């Protein structure tokens, strides 16, 4: 499909979309806010808007009914954040002392990926878990540089904590969850105001959102469900920033317990320098306008959410443009990404957007020095471009920098095999670094497969 509309401003895209769909200018801004808030603009294809709306709706319904993405579930818990916000957490994998029964969403003929609606509560087990205990290349070298104490008579297994990104939820890790749950201890959680977690109480009391508060949330999750043993922290986008905020406030945790870190499609600072693939003039204009537009739309929740639903055809174009690097992506995966983004209310988008400009955790990266670290990014990531991952890797000489060719921001959905294998390599290095219990054969096999398939020139 040829991209038929190229423009340097949001207004040009809005004009073309209005003509194709009959949606008002104000409505278009509302429905596409999930991306406009991150700076979305020109360079999107509009042709698909001319396809019959009924046909598109029928295709979406069929994908929703058939696709398994987001259906994997673990044992639910809630963790109370320092400000009282209830965070939704799931313990997954078969490596816990009391094994977690892994299963899909238990509602029979479930339709779509997100059965919970705004204001509803998910069933949560508040009783806790009895008996809870708490490579190659640069990663292999890092594993030998600094060890978490000496060998132990009874080595403890790794616990892997996954932190999702902005406007997503824990289900964005669907492929990694499926690949790594056999024999592992996995922790997935929804960041405050996202997914099944409670709306941020501090924000409702008038305090601005901050990445530092997310770091404190992550610490609360770790203290509650994995108080002992070596940890591997995996963060995508805002989730990577959350890991950095934790390192800034609790460097001792990284010194004593963190055995590995994965920073995927994220940045340590300079969000305002991101051009989103636009010419510099257009990027500056959009960055100047976006905060005010976001605040305004965040106060018009019902109107914006209604126009978002009516304008799904328009918003899907933006979502695809800023989520994936190529057009060769499974339509069911594309639809899944749309569902994840659309599930985030507009006022939550507005809540967190200002926090990114204030994010600067370059100094905190020092806490990761000597820890096996994977820094991974898609070469066509428009939201957290490769140069930001390169800057993180430059600050951590022992880190493994992986550029996934032609992948976009949601690289873990677009190229799951690559991300799965690279994470498996990280787990192998982390286990060696922490003198942890042996990894399950499935993880070792994934890591070995990546090493065997790697190109002589340096891989992906």
XYZ file of C-alpha atoms in Angstrom:
460
model
C 0.000 0.000 0.000
C 1.422 3.384 -1.016
C 1.348 6.149 1.568
C -0.904 8.728 -0.022
C -0.684 11.563 2.480
C 2.545 13.263 3.548
C 2.345 16.398 5.672
C 4.342 18.244 8.273
C 1.441 19.116 10.583
C -1.363 17.418 12.455
C -3.859 19.735 10.750
C -3.067 18.334 7.309
C -3.724 14.802 8.492
C -6.921 15.911 10.199
C -8.192 17.519 7.005
C -7.640 14.383 4.924
C -9.168 12.134 7.577
C -12.222 14.362 7.920
C -12.910 14.114 4.210
C -12.575 10.318 4.276
C -14.590 9.555 7.395
C -16.933 12.420 8.095
C -15.516 12.871 11.601
C -15.282 16.460 12.833
C -11.912 18.125 13.395
C -12.420 18.148 17.140
C -13.469 14.511 17.045
C -10.359 13.496 15.148
C -8.117 15.166 17.688
C -9.918 13.318 20.457
C -9.916 9.860 18.938
C -6.273 9.990 17.952
C -5.075 11.474 21.225
C -3.368 8.330 22.423
C -0.862 9.002 19.682
C -1.163 12.774 19.364
C -0.239 12.963 23.044
C 2.980 11.199 22.155
C 3.485 13.527 19.227
C 1.839 11.692 16.333
C 1.524 13.626 13.117
C 2.028 13.301 9.401
C 3.277 10.520 7.183
C 0.376 8.091 7.701
C -1.540 6.163 5.074
C -5.196 7.112 4.660
C -6.296 4.618 1.982
C -7.758 2.135 4.451
C -10.288 4.757 5.542
C -12.065 4.383 2.196
C -12.747 0.679 2.714
C -16.300 -0.151 3.766
C -16.815 0.562 7.448
C -19.049 -2.465 7.912
C -16.354 -4.703 6.456
C -13.729 -3.296 8.821
C -16.032 -3.702 11.807
C -16.764 -7.315 10.882
C -13.043 -8.046 10.493
C -12.330 -6.577 13.923
C -15.050 -8.665 15.521
C -13.665 -11.832 13.958
C -10.149 -11.024 15.165
C -11.434 -10.257 18.651
C -13.236 -13.589 18.845
C -10.401 -15.729 17.502
C -7.105 -14.227 18.706
C -5.604 -15.508 21.963
C -3.508 -12.422 22.679
C -3.898 -11.075 26.189
C -5.683 -14.214 27.401
C -2.863 -15.608 29.566
C -3.443 -15.174 33.270
C -1.577 -15.942 36.471
C -2.454 -15.719 40.160
C -3.924 -12.260 40.879
C -2.914 -10.093 43.814
C -3.132 -6.472 44.817
C -0.203 -4.489 46.181
C -0.705 -1.182 47.963
C 1.483 1.645 46.686
C 2.950 4.211 49.115
C 0.038 6.620 48.474
C -2.570 3.878 48.967
C -3.232 3.161 45.282
C -4.073 -0.506 44.736
C -1.834 -2.037 42.056
C -2.951 -5.150 40.191
C -0.268 -7.861 40.036
C -0.183 -11.384 38.614
C 2.294 -14.098 39.564
C 2.890 -16.408 36.641
C 5.148 -19.298 35.739
C 5.615 -22.745 37.207
C 8.787 -21.984 39.178
C 7.234 -20.647 42.367
C 7.524 -22.609 45.616
C 3.774 -23.058 45.394
C 3.326 -23.390 41.615
C 0.986 -20.966 39.947
C -1.583 -22.658 37.771
C -1.191 -21.037 34.354
C -4.356 -20.639 32.364
C -6.160 -18.334 29.981
C -8.802 -15.811 30.993
C -11.408 -17.982 32.825
C -14.609 -16.749 31.244
C -15.384 -19.359 28.624
C -16.459 -17.755 25.369
C -14.782 -14.441 26.083
C -15.058 -11.784 23.402
C -12.175 -9.398 22.875
C -9.154 -8.928 25.089
C -10.450 -6.655 27.812
C -13.579 -7.952 29.593
C -13.324 -5.400 32.413
C -14.909 -2.025 31.848
C -13.996 1.232 33.527
C -15.138 1.229 37.149
C -15.323 -2.562 37.498
C -13.000 -4.555 39.721
C -11.101 -7.706 38.843
C -11.321 -10.641 41.268
C -8.183 -10.538 43.395
C -6.586 -12.964 45.810
C -5.409 -10.863 48.770
C -4.143 -13.777 50.831
C -0.592 -13.876 49.484
C 1.515 -16.818 48.412
C 2.529 -19.291 51.124
C 6.103 -20.424 50.705
C 7.106 -17.480 48.485
C 10.879 -17.050 48.489
C 10.896 -13.882 47.947
C 24.912 -16.196 27.324
C 27.165 -14.627 25.126
C 28.770 -11.363 24.179
C 28.496 -8.349 26.478
C 25.956 -10.050 28.714
C 28.278 -12.948 29.441
C 31.152 -10.563 30.157
C 28.953 -8.482 32.460
C 27.912 -11.592 34.356
C 31.496 -12.133 35.400
C 32.256 -8.547 36.363
C 30.267 -8.241 39.556
C 28.699 -11.050 41.544
C 25.897 -10.893 44.092
C 27.833 -12.556 46.867
C 29.492 -15.965 46.789
C 28.054 -19.340 45.793
C 25.189 -20.510 47.993
C 24.458 -24.003 49.243
C 20.875 -23.709 48.020
C 20.824 -21.197 45.162
C 17.573 -19.331 44.739
C 15.772 -19.009 41.404
C 15.461 -15.773 39.485
C 12.280 -13.739 39.735
C 11.556 -11.749 36.571
C 9.462 -8.579 36.923
C 7.902 -7.080 33.775
C 7.004 -3.359 33.619
C 4.801 -2.250 30.715
C 4.723 1.054 28.844
C 2.520 4.135 28.536
C -1.104 3.505 27.519
C -0.554 -0.268 27.682
C -0.953 -2.912 30.393
C 0.709 -6.166 31.431
C -0.885 -8.045 28.514
C 1.546 -6.282 26.161
C 4.031 -8.968 27.290
C 1.811 -11.767 25.929
C 4.482 -13.443 23.792
C 7.216 -13.222 26.423
C 4.820 -14.566 29.035
C 4.053 -17.569 26.853
C 7.708 -18.238 26.018
C 9.160 -17.971 29.533
C 6.501 -19.211 31.959
C 7.666 -22.858 32.007
C 9.811 -23.308 35.125
C 10.203 -19.568 35.802
C 8.968 -17.099 38.403
C 7.337 -14.247 36.519
C 5.710 -11.104 37.923
C 3.447 -8.918 35.761
C 1.772 -5.756 37.020
C -0.335 -2.906 35.715
C 1.133 0.522 36.355
C -1.102 2.860 38.347
C -4.153 4.106 36.416
C -3.481 1.493 33.712
C -5.127 -1.866 33.101
C -6.709 -3.375 36.208
C -4.849 -1.176 38.695
C -6.662 1.549 40.585
C -6.658 5.132 39.372
C -3.771 7.001 41.005
C -4.979 8.322 44.365
C -2.262 10.968 44.532
C -3.294 12.291 41.130
C -6.938 12.417 42.150
C -5.786 14.453 45.166
C -4.196 16.989 42.839
C -0.577 15.832 42.668
C 1.043 15.583 39.220
C 2.105 12.171 37.965
C 5.823 11.424 38.011
C 8.172 8.672 36.939
C 9.610 8.694 40.469
C 6.217 7.638 41.825
C 6.201 4.729 39.355
C 9.616 3.685 40.673
C 8.192 3.672 44.196
C 5.318 1.515 42.940
C 7.779 -1.000 41.509
C 9.589 -1.145 44.852
C 6.274 -1.860 46.599
C 5.528 -4.677 44.151
C 8.959 -6.253 44.700
C 8.700 -5.971 48.487
C 5.263 -7.587 48.456
C 5.698 -10.518 46.069
C 9.473 -11.092 45.759
C 11.106 -9.945 49.007
C 14.070 -12.302 48.654
C 16.275 -13.744 45.957
C 17.801 -12.433 42.725
C 15.736 -10.262 40.408
C 15.637 -9.518 36.706
C 13.802 -6.297 35.810
C 12.321 -5.898 32.320
C 10.898 -2.542 31.257
C 9.428 -1.276 27.990
C 9.099 2.448 27.253
C 7.612 4.039 30.403
C 8.331 0.719 32.138
C 12.028 1.169 31.404
C 11.838 4.646 32.915
C 10.196 3.052 35.963
C 13.193 0.734 36.360
C 15.551 3.721 36.121
C 13.535 5.583 38.762
C 13.867 2.563 41.052
C 17.636 2.552 40.475
C 17.773 6.260 41.306
C 15.997 5.830 44.648
C 17.279 2.372 45.625
C 20.765 1.733 44.222
C 21.334 -0.717 47.079
C 18.673 -3.015 45.612
C 20.628 -3.187 42.364
C 23.839 -3.807 44.253
C 22.410 -6.568 46.426
C 19.655 -8.295 44.450
C 19.232 -7.195 40.830
C 20.964 -9.733 38.605
C 19.824 -8.473 35.212
C 18.011 -5.586 33.520
C 16.320 -5.246 30.131
C 15.524 -1.757 28.842
C 13.355 -2.059 25.731
C 12.351 0.893 23.560
C 12.972 3.502 26.253
C 15.033 6.581 27.044
C 16.891 7.996 30.023
C 16.255 11.681 29.269
C 15.580 14.251 26.532
C 12.018 13.265 25.621
C 11.525 16.790 24.267
C 14.212 16.156 21.650
C 12.219 13.322 20.027
C 10.958 14.449 16.593
C 8.551 11.535 16.032
C 9.765 11.259 12.456
C 8.716 14.829 11.666
C 10.743 17.671 10.190
C 12.224 19.774 12.996
C 9.775 22.666 12.513
C 6.732 20.379 12.701
C 8.139 18.539 15.712
C 8.760 21.774 17.621
C 5.264 23.030 16.837
C 3.666 19.795 17.963
C 5.693 19.575 21.164
C 4.708 23.138 21.994
C 1.004 22.491 21.369
C 0.658 18.969 22.757
C 0.707 19.707 26.524
C -2.134 22.221 26.261
C -4.184 19.977 23.960
C -3.681 17.026 26.274
C -4.785 18.992 29.333
C -7.857 20.280 27.520
C -8.958 16.872 26.264
C -8.250 15.297 29.636
C -11.040 17.484 31.020
C -13.507 16.324 28.351
C -13.416 12.600 29.073
C -16.911 11.588 27.988
C -16.829 13.590 24.753
C -13.376 12.407 23.768
C -14.059 8.762 24.574
C -17.239 8.867 22.495
C -15.475 10.343 19.471
C -12.621 7.898 19.942
C -15.026 5.004 19.496
C -16.713 6.618 16.519
C -13.370 7.310 14.879
C -11.704 3.920 15.326
C -10.789 3.907 11.621
C -8.767 7.088 11.977
C -7.075 6.212 15.255
C -6.042 2.779 13.962
C -3.981 4.470 11.244
C -2.082 6.472 13.845
C -1.669 3.479 16.135
C -0.125 1.364 13.412
C 2.185 4.127 12.250
C 3.649 4.711 15.700
C 3.559 1.127 16.989
C 5.129 -0.934 14.209
C 8.019 -0.466 11.831
C 6.661 -2.339 8.807
C 3.344 -3.290 7.228
C 4.204 -6.989 7.441
C 2.611 -7.549 10.849
C -0.052 -10.122 11.686
C -3.423 -8.274 11.534
C -4.429 -9.938 14.792
C -1.358 -8.455 16.492
C -2.157 -5.031 15.057
C -5.699 -5.335 16.356
C -4.384 -6.399 19.758
C -2.221 -3.271 19.924
C -5.243 -1.141 19.047
C -7.213 -2.763 21.863
C -4.419 -2.120 24.363
C -4.169 1.553 23.433
C -7.910 2.140 23.233
C -8.390 0.612 26.691
C -6.525 3.543 28.271
C -8.953 6.376 29.113
C -8.133 9.813 27.775
C -7.697 11.328 31.226
C -5.018 8.722 31.995
C -3.227 9.695 28.791
C -3.348 13.298 29.987
C -2.241 12.329 33.494
C 1.128 10.885 32.488
C 2.118 12.835 29.384
C 3.718 15.797 31.250
C 5.921 13.419 33.269
C 8.053 12.477 30.279
C 9.533 15.946 29.806
C 10.699 15.900 33.431
C 12.260 12.423 33.164
C 16.050 12.497 33.444
C 17.653 9.410 34.972
C 21.029 9.447 33.229
C 22.830 9.602 36.564
C 20.797 6.642 37.862
C 22.227 4.378 35.154
C 25.386 4.108 37.262
C 23.503 1.702 39.542
C 23.298 -0.745 36.612
C 27.044 -0.767 35.967
C 28.366 -4.310 36.161
C 24.903 -5.893 36.022
C 24.047 -7.889 32.864
C 21.941 -5.409 30.906
C 20.086 -5.738 27.602
C 19.272 -2.514 25.752
C 16.964 -3.299 22.839
C 15.234 -1.018 20.341
C 13.598 -1.171 16.915
C 15.430 0.776 14.232
C 12.115 2.361 13.173
C 10.965 3.309 16.657
C 9.543 6.831 16.290
C 8.620 7.330 19.964
C 11.919 6.319 21.604
C 14.343 6.396 18.645
C 17.480 4.219 18.552
C 19.841 7.046 19.457
C 18.357 7.093 22.952
C 19.066 3.390 23.468
C 22.540 3.983 22.083
C 23.060 6.705 24.696
C 22.004 4.313 27.459
C 24.386 1.634 26.165
C 27.216 4.178 25.940
C 26.719 4.924 29.638
C 26.885 1.179 30.385
C 29.888 -0.243 28.519
C 29.011 -3.771 29.619
C 25.479 -3.637 28.211
C 24.340 -5.582 25.163
C 22.875 -3.160 22.612
C 20.466 -4.802 20.160
C 18.949 -2.886 17.263
C 16.057 -4.879 15.803
C 16.012 -4.089 12.118
C 12.851 -2.385 10.798
C 10.910 -2.857 14.042
C 8.857 -0.116 15.692
C 8.032 0.897 19.247
C 6.029 -2.225 20.135
C 8.960 -4.437 19.234
C 7.958 -7.151 21.730
C 4.738 -7.656 19.736
C 6.183 -7.069 16.279
C 9.296 -9.261 16.685
C 8.482 -11.538 19.621
C 10.916 -14.290 18.639
C 13.865 -11.884 18.737
C 12.806 -10.355 22.047
C 12.124 -13.777 23.594
C 15.537 -15.087 22.626
C 17.410 -11.998 23.754
C 15.614 -12.095 27.090
C 16.537 -15.758 27.435
C 20.192 -14.831 26.901
C 19.858 -12.153 29.565
C 18.382 -14.694 31.989
C 21.312 -17.035 31.406
C 23.768 -14.220 32.138
C 21.750 -13.103 35.170
C 21.658 -16.612 36.619
C 25.433 -16.851 36.345
C 25.862 -13.366 37.814
C 23.711 -14.170 40.852
C 24.745 -17.816 41.317
C 21.053 -18.516 40.928
C 19.315 -21.841 40.631
C 19.611 -23.493 37.220
C 17.268 -22.219 34.560
C 14.662 -24.519 33.004
C 15.777 -26.242 29.776
C 13.285 -24.244 27.720
C 15.005 -20.956 28.591
C 18.467 -22.365 27.934
C 17.282 -23.704 24.576
C 15.926 -20.275 23.589
C 19.236 -18.658 24.482
C 21.240 -21.300 22.619
C 19.030 -20.881 19.551
C 19.670 -17.137 19.494
C 23.410 -17.630 19.804
C 23.409 -20.233 17.025
C 21.323 -18.112 14.649
C 23.168 -14.869 15.211
C 24.778 -13.381 12.166
C 28.590 -13.184 12.190
C 28.439 -9.410 11.764
C 26.663 -8.889 15.074
C 23.100 -10.111 14.795
C 19.948 -8.092 14.583
